[in-house]
């Protein structure tokens, strides 16, 4: 089993759930179902899985009265081989977006508290009316106060290291240099630079990572990634409504092109010549709500709270998994990344996508800072240590006039420069190799 940090979140929920079910949201094929199955089989005497996509007939379990006693009666009628033992049973309702009444019933099931309930779904971020699937119905009553939500992503760099055999003590040793802000031995830098490049190419989709650590074959990696991208395209075709299907697909396909530009701000005119937000803004919202992309918004001014200062109409889009972005670019681009020969604006876009993914998985919201009348641009600004910290991303190790200007103008406690190099500190600038972004 691939080790996932979300497993600890499930253990924490089990220990402190206090009349709460757990709802796990996230894009397709990031490992939600596999994780819950492993958790249920290891941590409970009895594990019951109901998948409303594979077994739509089981929606009838939630037809009729929605009190817990009646629901469990119908459950045993439809699944006579199951065992319902109070306090020792986990019930997993997968693809719950296919059964609106099951989501409504969570309130009554958690109030009863006889059994633990975990729910999951791939497109739960879509609001009712965004989904063209006729089986997705509006929820009569959201179980507010009875449902804890967990957002899962593809594997992060720490999990990638675990999959490649690195132990907690190995990562802790690396972090000791970050904590002390000491220069890292050159052989360690070279090793982790190689690993972060592999992570850029392989990404964090569990099926891809598992295959890669088994076979070490980048051709197989590309094949599996193309299959996943095809399934995402199918999701767009099946779930986006009407004419939105084509528009969503066009927006999604344009992200790799736009990240390869010098100015990576998302432009509707790059999706279709002459187009504006009026035509395509709903398509961007669909992609964001389905967790296929991460949105990084510009801010009016870099002060707390960043969300209150963000500009809805100025943003960048990043793929939810950098490995999938590289799969879109193709095998030769992957080879150039691995060999360190990638050049041009696409190189910067690739490393920005990497850092956006790492920040999101650490729990940060994405923002950047750029003004129209200035060349100063900071790729990311984050809320950290009681203030706003600028994070500049360099694919190589070039100068940082924008970061210098930002620090002087806005008096941040310090700034972070992420590079292809070693750790160092100059005045209030902390220079870190890309792989150390996992410690932010």
Short mmCIF file of C-alpha atoms in Angstrom, two decimals:
data_model
loop_
_atom_site.label_atom_id
_atom_site.label_comp_id
_atom_site.label_asym_id
_atom_site.label_seq_id
_atom_site.Cartn_x
_atom_site.Cartn_y
_atom_site.Cartn_z
CA UNK A 1 0.00 0.00 0.00
CA UNK A 2 1.23 3.48 -0.84
CA UNK A 3 1.52 5.50 2.34
CA UNK A 4 -0.77 8.53 2.35
CA UNK A 5 -0.85 11.42 4.82
CA UNK A 6 -4.65 11.40 4.59
CA UNK A 7 -4.63 8.08 6.48
CA UNK A 8 -3.63 10.03 9.59
CA UNK A 9 -6.57 12.36 8.96
CA UNK A 10 -8.89 9.35 8.96
CA UNK A 11 -7.39 8.09 12.22
CA UNK A 12 -7.86 11.53 13.79
CA UNK A 13 -11.48 11.62 12.62
CA UNK A 14 -12.15 8.14 14.03
CA UNK A 15 -10.74 9.18 17.40
CA UNK A 16 -12.46 12.58 17.68
CA UNK A 17 -15.43 12.38 15.28
CA UNK A 18 -18.12 13.19 17.91
CA UNK A 19 -21.29 12.56 15.84
CA UNK A 20 -19.73 13.49 12.49
CA UNK A 21 -19.60 11.56 9.28
CA UNK A 22 -16.63 12.20 7.00
CA UNK A 23 -17.00 13.45 3.42
CA UNK A 24 -13.89 13.07 1.24
CA UNK A 25 -13.76 15.27 -1.85
CA UNK A 26 -11.24 15.34 -4.66
CA UNK A 27 -10.57 14.73 -8.34
CA UNK A 28 -10.94 11.30 -9.88
CA UNK A 29 -8.15 8.71 -9.48
CA UNK A 30 -6.29 10.39 -6.62
CA UNK A 31 -6.75 7.36 -4.35
CA UNK A 32 -9.85 8.20 -2.29
CA UNK A 33 -11.58 4.83 -2.63
CA UNK A 34 -8.43 2.78 -2.15
CA UNK A 35 -7.51 4.73 0.98
CA UNK A 36 -10.91 4.25 2.62
CA UNK A 37 -10.92 0.53 1.80
CA UNK A 38 -7.53 0.06 3.44
CA UNK A 39 -8.62 2.13 6.42
CA UNK A 40 -11.87 0.20 6.83
CA UNK A 41 -10.25 -3.21 6.60
CA UNK A 42 -7.41 -2.37 9.00
CA UNK A 43 -9.17 -0.24 11.61
CA UNK A 44 -12.60 -1.97 11.87
CA UNK A 45 -13.90 -5.48 12.39
CA UNK A 46 -16.53 -4.95 9.67
CA UNK A 47 -16.31 -2.87 6.51
CA UNK A 48 -19.30 -2.26 4.22
CA UNK A 49 -18.91 -0.51 0.86
CA UNK A 50 -21.79 0.83 -1.21
CA UNK A 51 -20.80 2.32 -4.56
CA UNK A 52 -23.72 4.18 -6.13
CA UNK A 53 -21.98 4.36 -9.51
CA UNK A 54 -21.27 0.63 -9.81
CA UNK A 55 -24.50 -0.43 -8.08
CA UNK A 56 -27.18 2.20 -8.79
CA UNK A 57 -29.88 -0.18 -7.54
CA UNK A 58 -28.56 0.37 -4.01
CA UNK A 59 -29.98 3.88 -4.07
CA UNK A 60 -33.22 2.21 -3.01
CA UNK A 61 -31.63 1.74 0.45
CA UNK A 62 -32.33 5.45 0.92
CA UNK A 63 -35.82 5.46 -0.55
CA UNK A 64 -38.61 5.86 1.98
CA UNK A 65 -38.22 6.95 5.60
CA UNK A 66 -34.76 8.31 6.33
CA UNK A 67 -34.52 7.42 10.00
CA UNK A 68 -31.47 5.28 10.85
CA UNK A 69 -33.38 2.16 11.88
CA UNK A 70 -35.28 1.93 8.59
CA UNK A 71 -32.19 2.66 6.50
CA UNK A 72 -30.22 -0.12 8.17
CA UNK A 73 -33.13 -2.53 7.74
CA UNK A 74 -33.19 -1.82 3.99
CA UNK A 75 -29.40 -2.09 3.85
CA UNK A 76 -29.43 -5.62 5.31
CA UNK A 77 -32.29 -6.56 2.96
CA UNK A 78 -30.26 -5.53 -0.09
CA UNK A 79 -26.93 -6.81 1.29
CA UNK A 80 -27.83 -9.88 3.38
CA UNK A 81 -24.21 -10.98 3.89
CA UNK A 82 -23.10 -7.84 5.77
CA UNK A 83 -22.52 -7.60 9.51
CA UNK A 84 -23.61 -4.49 11.37
CA UNK A 85 -21.87 -4.52 14.75
CA UNK A 86 -22.27 -1.33 16.76
CA UNK A 87 -19.02 0.53 17.35
CA UNK A 88 -17.04 -1.88 15.17
CA UNK A 89 -18.37 -1.19 11.67
CA UNK A 90 -17.43 1.35 8.99
CA UNK A 91 -19.94 2.04 6.22
CA UNK A 92 -18.43 3.58 3.08
CA UNK A 93 -20.82 5.36 0.70
CA UNK A 94 -18.81 5.92 -2.48
CA UNK A 95 -19.80 8.16 -5.40
CA UNK A 96 -22.41 9.67 -3.09
CA UNK A 97 -23.18 12.43 -5.57
CA UNK A 98 -25.22 9.74 -7.35
CA UNK A 99 -27.59 9.44 -4.38
CA UNK A 100 -28.77 12.79 -3.03
CA UNK A 101 -30.97 11.16 -0.38
CA UNK A 102 -27.95 9.33 1.06
CA UNK A 103 -26.24 12.68 1.60
CA UNK A 104 -29.39 14.04 3.26
CA UNK A 105 -29.60 10.93 5.45
CA UNK A 106 -26.13 11.54 6.91
CA UNK A 107 -27.69 13.73 9.61
CA UNK A 108 -29.88 10.90 10.87
CA UNK A 109 -27.19 8.23 10.59
CA UNK A 110 -24.63 10.32 12.51
CA UNK A 111 -27.21 11.26 15.15
CA UNK A 112 -27.86 7.55 15.66
CA UNK A 113 -24.08 6.98 15.94
CA UNK A 114 -24.31 3.19 15.79
CA UNK A 115 -21.78 2.93 12.95
CA UNK A 116 -19.08 5.15 11.47
CA UNK A 117 -19.84 6.64 8.05
CA UNK A 118 -17.40 7.82 5.37
CA UNK A 119 -18.62 9.20 2.05
CA UNK A 120 -16.70 10.08 -1.08
CA UNK A 121 -17.21 11.29 -4.62
CA UNK A 122 -15.21 12.57 -7.58
CA UNK A 123 -17.21 15.62 -8.61
CA UNK A 124 -18.70 16.72 -5.30
CA UNK A 125 -17.24 20.17 -5.83
CA UNK A 126 -19.75 20.77 -8.60
CA UNK A 127 -22.82 22.64 -7.45
CA UNK A 128 -26.20 21.31 -8.40
CA UNK A 129 -26.97 22.53 -11.91
CA UNK A 130 -23.34 22.33 -13.06
CA UNK A 131 -23.53 18.57 -13.57
CA UNK A 132 -25.20 17.18 -16.68
CA UNK A 133 -25.48 13.70 -15.16
CA UNK A 134 -29.21 13.01 -14.78
CA UNK A 135 -28.52 10.83 -11.72
CA UNK A 136 -27.09 13.79 -9.80
CA UNK A 137 -29.98 15.37 -7.92
CA UNK A 138 -30.27 18.41 -5.72
CA UNK A 139 -29.77 17.63 -2.04
CA UNK A 140 -32.87 18.31 0.02
CA UNK A 141 -30.90 19.13 3.16
CA UNK A 142 -27.12 19.42 3.57
CA UNK A 143 -26.13 17.77 6.88
CA UNK A 144 -24.53 20.87 8.37
CA UNK A 145 -22.93 20.11 11.71
CA UNK A 146 -22.98 16.36 11.08
CA UNK A 147 -20.41 16.18 8.29
CA UNK A 148 -16.68 16.84 8.39
CA UNK A 149 -15.12 17.47 4.97
CA UNK A 150 -11.66 16.42 3.83
CA UNK A 151 -10.18 17.46 0.49
CA UNK A 152 -7.72 14.96 -0.96
CA UNK A 153 -5.17 15.62 -3.68
CA UNK A 154 -2.76 13.45 -5.60
CA UNK A 155 0.38 12.40 -3.74
CA UNK A 156 2.73 15.16 -2.63
CA UNK A 157 6.53 15.08 -2.72
CA UNK A 158 6.85 13.64 0.79
CA UNK A 159 4.51 10.78 -0.15
CA UNK A 160 6.50 10.32 -3.38
CA UNK A 161 9.64 9.95 -1.25
CA UNK A 162 7.91 7.39 0.98
CA UNK A 163 6.92 5.42 -2.12
CA UNK A 164 10.56 5.42 -3.23
CA UNK A 165 11.71 3.92 0.05
CA UNK A 166 12.66 7.02 2.03
CA UNK A 167 11.84 6.89 5.72
CA UNK A 168 10.65 9.60 8.11
CA UNK A 169 14.14 9.87 9.59
CA UNK A 170 15.60 10.51 6.12
CA UNK A 171 13.17 13.37 5.57
CA UNK A 172 13.74 14.65 9.11
CA UNK A 173 17.49 14.76 8.42
CA UNK A 174 16.84 16.86 5.31
CA UNK A 175 14.50 19.12 7.26
CA UNK A 176 17.22 19.73 9.87
CA UNK A 177 19.08 21.81 7.26
CA UNK A 178 15.89 23.77 6.58
CA UNK A 179 15.30 24.41 10.28
CA UNK A 180 18.89 25.50 10.90
CA UNK A 181 19.12 27.33 7.54
CA UNK A 182 22.41 25.53 6.91
CA UNK A 183 23.94 24.71 3.55
CA UNK A 184 23.15 21.17 2.43
CA UNK A 185 25.96 18.75 1.45
CA UNK A 186 26.27 18.81 -2.33
CA UNK A 187 25.69 15.06 -2.79
CA UNK A 188 22.35 15.33 -0.94
CA UNK A 189 21.33 18.34 -3.03
CA UNK A 190 22.09 16.44 -6.24
CA UNK A 191 20.12 13.42 -5.07
CA UNK A 192 17.00 15.37 -4.16
CA UNK A 193 17.25 17.55 -7.26
CA UNK A 194 17.08 14.33 -9.26
CA UNK A 195 14.12 13.13 -7.21
CA UNK A 196 12.15 16.37 -7.60
CA UNK A 197 12.66 16.17 -11.37
CA UNK A 198 11.30 12.63 -11.29
CA UNK A 199 8.34 13.91 -9.28
CA UNK A 200 7.73 16.64 -11.88
CA UNK A 201 7.60 14.01 -14.63
CA UNK A 202 5.80 11.21 -12.75
CA UNK A 203 3.49 13.41 -10.68
CA UNK A 204 1.46 12.15 -7.75
CA UNK A 205 -1.37 10.08 -9.22
CA UNK A 206 -1.21 6.89 -7.11
CA UNK A 207 -1.55 4.48 -10.04
CA UNK A 208 1.30 6.23 -11.83
CA UNK A 209 3.55 6.39 -8.76
CA UNK A 210 2.93 2.76 -7.86
CA UNK A 211 3.79 1.62 -11.38
CA UNK A 212 6.89 3.83 -11.51
CA UNK A 213 8.40 2.59 -8.23
CA UNK A 214 7.81 -0.98 -9.46
CA UNK A 215 9.11 -0.74 -13.03
CA UNK A 216 11.07 2.56 -13.22
CA UNK A 217 9.74 2.93 -16.76
CA UNK A 218 8.89 6.44 -17.97
CA UNK A 219 7.18 5.05 -21.07
CA UNK A 220 4.70 3.23 -18.85
CA UNK A 221 4.26 6.44 -16.84
CA UNK A 222 3.28 8.36 -19.98
CA UNK A 223 0.81 5.67 -20.99
CA UNK A 224 -0.98 5.65 -17.62
CA UNK A 225 -1.05 9.46 -17.48
CA UNK A 226 -2.62 9.61 -20.93
CA UNK A 227 -5.29 7.18 -19.73
CA UNK A 228 -6.03 9.41 -16.72
CA UNK A 229 -6.19 12.51 -18.91
CA UNK A 230 -8.57 10.67 -21.21
CA UNK A 231 -10.80 9.87 -18.22
CA UNK A 232 -10.76 13.57 -17.28
CA UNK A 233 -11.79 14.43 -20.81
CA UNK A 234 -14.61 11.90 -20.49
CA UNK A 235 -15.70 13.53 -17.22
CA UNK A 236 -15.93 16.87 -18.98
CA UNK A 237 -17.93 15.31 -21.82
CA UNK A 238 -20.28 13.49 -19.43
CA UNK A 239 -20.73 16.08 -16.70
CA UNK A 240 -20.42 19.55 -18.22
CA UNK A 241 -23.80 20.78 -19.43
CA UNK A 242 -24.76 21.48 -23.03
CA UNK A 243 -22.49 23.90 -24.89
CA UNK A 244 -20.37 24.11 -21.73
CA UNK A 245 -18.78 20.78 -22.69
CA UNK A 246 -16.80 22.30 -25.53
CA UNK A 247 -15.92 25.45 -23.60
CA UNK A 248 -14.67 23.59 -20.54
CA UNK A 249 -12.54 21.32 -22.72
CA UNK A 250 -11.08 24.29 -24.57
CA UNK A 251 -10.16 26.02 -21.30
CA UNK A 252 -8.59 22.86 -19.89
CA UNK A 253 -6.57 22.26 -23.05
CA UNK A 254 -5.35 25.87 -23.11
CA UNK A 255 -3.71 25.74 -19.66
CA UNK A 256 -0.48 24.04 -20.84
CA UNK A 257 -0.16 26.56 -23.69
CA UNK A 258 -0.72 29.53 -21.41
CA UNK A 259 1.80 28.29 -18.84
CA UNK A 260 4.37 28.18 -21.62
CA UNK A 261 3.94 31.94 -22.21
CA UNK A 262 6.12 34.61 -20.64
CA UNK A 263 3.03 36.23 -19.12
CA UNK A 264 1.20 33.33 -17.48
CA UNK A 265 -1.93 35.24 -16.55
CA UNK A 266 -4.87 33.29 -17.93
CA UNK A 267 -6.33 34.97 -21.01
CA UNK A 268 -9.70 34.06 -22.46
CA UNK A 269 -8.48 35.31 -25.83
CA UNK A 270 -5.92 32.46 -25.78
CA UNK A 271 -8.76 29.96 -25.47
CA UNK A 272 -10.54 31.43 -28.45
CA UNK A 273 -9.57 34.53 -30.37
CA UNK A 274 -11.65 37.51 -29.30
CA UNK A 275 -13.29 35.72 -26.39
CA UNK A 276 -13.98 37.31 -23.01
CA UNK A 277 -14.89 36.31 -19.47
CA UNK A 278 -18.56 36.56 -20.40
CA UNK A 279 -18.22 33.45 -22.56
CA UNK A 280 -15.68 31.37 -20.63
CA UNK A 281 -15.73 32.34 -16.94
CA UNK A 282 -18.30 29.64 -16.09
CA UNK A 283 -16.01 27.08 -17.74
CA UNK A 284 -13.11 28.10 -15.51
CA UNK A 285 -15.39 27.84 -12.48
CA UNK A 286 -16.40 24.32 -13.57
CA UNK A 287 -12.74 23.25 -13.79
CA UNK A 288 -11.96 24.76 -10.40
CA UNK A 289 -14.99 23.19 -8.70
CA UNK A 290 -14.15 19.78 -10.16
CA UNK A 291 -10.57 20.06 -8.80
CA UNK A 292 -8.98 19.63 -12.22
CA UNK A 293 -7.16 22.96 -11.91
CA UNK A 294 -5.93 25.24 -9.14
CA UNK A 295 -6.63 28.96 -9.45
CA UNK A 296 -4.00 31.49 -8.34
CA UNK A 297 -5.50 34.99 -8.06
CA UNK A 298 -3.74 38.33 -8.24
CA UNK A 299 -4.23 40.72 -5.31
CA UNK A 300 -4.81 44.46 -5.20
CA UNK A 301 -2.36 44.81 -2.36
CA UNK A 302 -0.34 42.13 -0.55
CA UNK A 303 -1.80 42.47 2.91
CA UNK A 304 -3.85 40.20 5.14
CA UNK A 305 -6.33 38.77 4.40
CA UNK A 306 -5.26 37.88 0.88
CA UNK A 307 -8.67 36.47 -0.09
CA UNK A 308 -10.29 39.83 0.62
CA UNK A 309 -7.77 41.58 -1.62
CA UNK A 310 -7.86 39.18 -4.56
CA UNK A 311 -8.96 40.10 -8.06
CA UNK A 312 -11.54 37.69 -9.44
CA UNK A 313 -10.77 38.67 -13.03
CA UNK A 314 -6.97 38.29 -12.87
CA UNK A 315 -5.65 34.79 -12.26
CA UNK A 316 -3.41 31.98 -13.39
CA UNK A 317 -4.50 28.37 -13.82
CA UNK A 318 -2.35 25.38 -12.90
CA UNK A 319 -2.97 21.67 -13.46
CA UNK A 320 -3.86 19.73 -10.30
CA UNK A 321 -0.92 17.39 -10.94
CA UNK A 322 2.35 18.47 -12.57
CA UNK A 323 2.93 14.98 -13.97
CA UNK A 324 -0.30 15.33 -15.97
CA UNK A 325 0.88 18.72 -17.24
CA UNK A 326 4.11 17.11 -18.46
CA UNK A 327 2.09 14.32 -20.09
CA UNK A 328 0.28 17.02 -22.09
CA UNK A 329 3.63 18.45 -23.18
CA UNK A 330 4.86 15.03 -24.29
CA UNK A 331 7.73 12.62 -23.76
CA UNK A 332 10.53 14.78 -25.18
CA UNK A 333 9.71 17.58 -22.74
CA UNK A 334 9.83 15.06 -19.91
CA UNK A 335 13.24 13.90 -21.11
CA UNK A 336 14.50 17.50 -21.19
CA UNK A 337 13.30 18.04 -17.59
CA UNK A 338 15.00 14.86 -16.40
CA UNK A 339 18.24 15.80 -18.17
CA UNK A 340 18.11 19.42 -17.01
CA UNK A 341 18.12 20.73 -20.59
CA UNK A 342 14.62 22.25 -20.68
CA UNK A 343 14.72 25.89 -21.80
CA UNK A 344 12.35 28.75 -22.62
CA UNK A 345 9.22 30.07 -20.95
CA UNK A 346 7.72 26.58 -20.60
CA UNK A 347 10.46 25.76 -18.09
CA UNK A 348 9.26 28.54 -15.79
CA UNK A 349 5.64 27.43 -16.17
CA UNK A 350 6.51 23.85 -15.25
CA UNK A 351 8.28 24.88 -12.05
CA UNK A 352 5.48 27.30 -11.15
CA UNK A 353 2.98 24.46 -11.54
CA UNK A 354 5.15 22.30 -9.29
CA UNK A 355 5.25 24.91 -6.52
CA UNK A 356 1.53 25.70 -6.86
CA UNK A 357 0.80 22.00 -6.33
CA UNK A 358 3.15 21.77 -3.34
CA UNK A 359 1.62 24.86 -1.69
CA UNK A 360 -1.97 23.67 -2.21
CA UNK A 361 -1.13 20.31 -0.65
CA UNK A 362 0.34 22.12 2.35
CA UNK A 363 -2.99 23.91 2.85
CA UNK A 364 -2.17 27.34 1.38
CA UNK A 365 -4.52 29.25 -0.90
CA UNK A 366 -2.86 30.52 -4.07
CA UNK A 367 -2.23 34.21 -4.76
CA UNK A 368 0.32 36.21 -6.70
CA UNK A 369 1.22 39.88 -6.97
CA UNK A 370 1.68 41.89 -10.14
CA UNK A 371 0.76 45.47 -11.01
CA UNK A 372 0.04 46.76 -14.49
CA UNK A 373 2.49 49.65 -14.32
CA UNK A 374 5.43 47.70 -12.93
CA UNK A 375 7.64 44.82 -14.02
CA UNK A 376 7.59 43.46 -10.47
CA UNK A 377 5.88 40.08 -10.24
CA UNK A 378 5.92 37.63 -7.35
CA UNK A 379 4.81 34.15 -8.40
CA UNK A 380 3.20 33.33 -5.05
CA UNK A 381 2.42 35.16 -1.83
CA UNK A 382 1.32 33.14 1.17
CA UNK A 383 -0.07 33.83 4.62
CA UNK A 384 2.55 32.59 7.07
CA UNK A 385 4.02 33.56 10.45
CA UNK A 386 1.37 36.21 11.00
CA UNK A 387 2.05 38.08 7.79
CA UNK A 388 2.35 37.89 4.00
CA UNK A 389 5.44 36.12 2.71
CA UNK A 390 6.53 36.44 -0.94
CA UNK A 391 7.66 33.27 -2.71
CA UNK A 392 9.62 33.74 -5.91
CA UNK A 393 10.14 30.71 -8.15
CA UNK A 394 13.20 30.44 -10.35
CA UNK A 395 13.60 27.47 -12.66
CA UNK A 396 17.36 28.07 -12.41
CA UNK A 397 19.15 30.46 -10.05
CA UNK A 398 18.90 33.94 -11.55
CA UNK A 399 18.68 37.31 -9.79
CA UNK A 400 15.55 38.40 -7.93
CA UNK A 401 14.88 42.11 -8.56
CA UNK A 402 11.13 41.60 -8.02
CA UNK A 403 11.62 39.92 -4.67
CA UNK A 404 14.08 42.61 -3.57
CA UNK A 405 11.63 45.35 -4.57
CA UNK A 406 8.71 43.62 -2.82
CA UNK A 407 10.61 43.23 0.45
CA UNK A 408 11.69 46.85 0.41
CA UNK A 409 8.24 48.20 -0.44
CA UNK A 410 5.99 46.02 1.74
CA UNK A 411 8.33 45.24 4.65
CA UNK A 412 7.60 41.51 4.84
CA UNK A 413 9.40 39.66 7.62
CA UNK A 414 11.31 37.71 4.99
CA UNK A 415 11.03 36.41 1.45
CA UNK A 416 11.58 32.98 -0.06
CA UNK A 417 13.42 32.27 -3.29
CA UNK A 418 13.05 28.73 -4.68
CA UNK A 419 15.85 27.69 -7.01
CA UNK A 420 17.67 24.82 -8.67
CA UNK A 421 20.54 25.02 -6.18
CA UNK A 422 21.51 24.95 -2.52
CA UNK A 423 20.12 26.57 0.62
CA UNK A 424 21.33 29.97 1.73
CA UNK A 425 20.29 33.11 3.61
CA UNK A 426 21.04 36.69 2.61
CA UNK A 427 19.64 39.41 4.89
CA UNK A 428 15.87 38.73 4.91
CA UNK A 429 15.90 36.40 1.87
CA UNK A 430 15.81 32.65 2.37
CA UNK A 431 17.03 30.74 -0.68
CA UNK A 432 15.77 27.15 -0.88
CA UNK A 433 16.06 24.35 -3.44
CA UNK A 434 12.72 23.50 -5.02
CA UNK A 435 12.39 20.23 -3.13
CA UNK A 436 12.43 22.08 0.20
CA UNK A 437 9.13 23.76 -0.60
CA UNK A 438 7.59 20.71 1.10
CA UNK A 439 8.73 22.17 4.43
CA UNK A 440 6.94 25.52 4.03
#
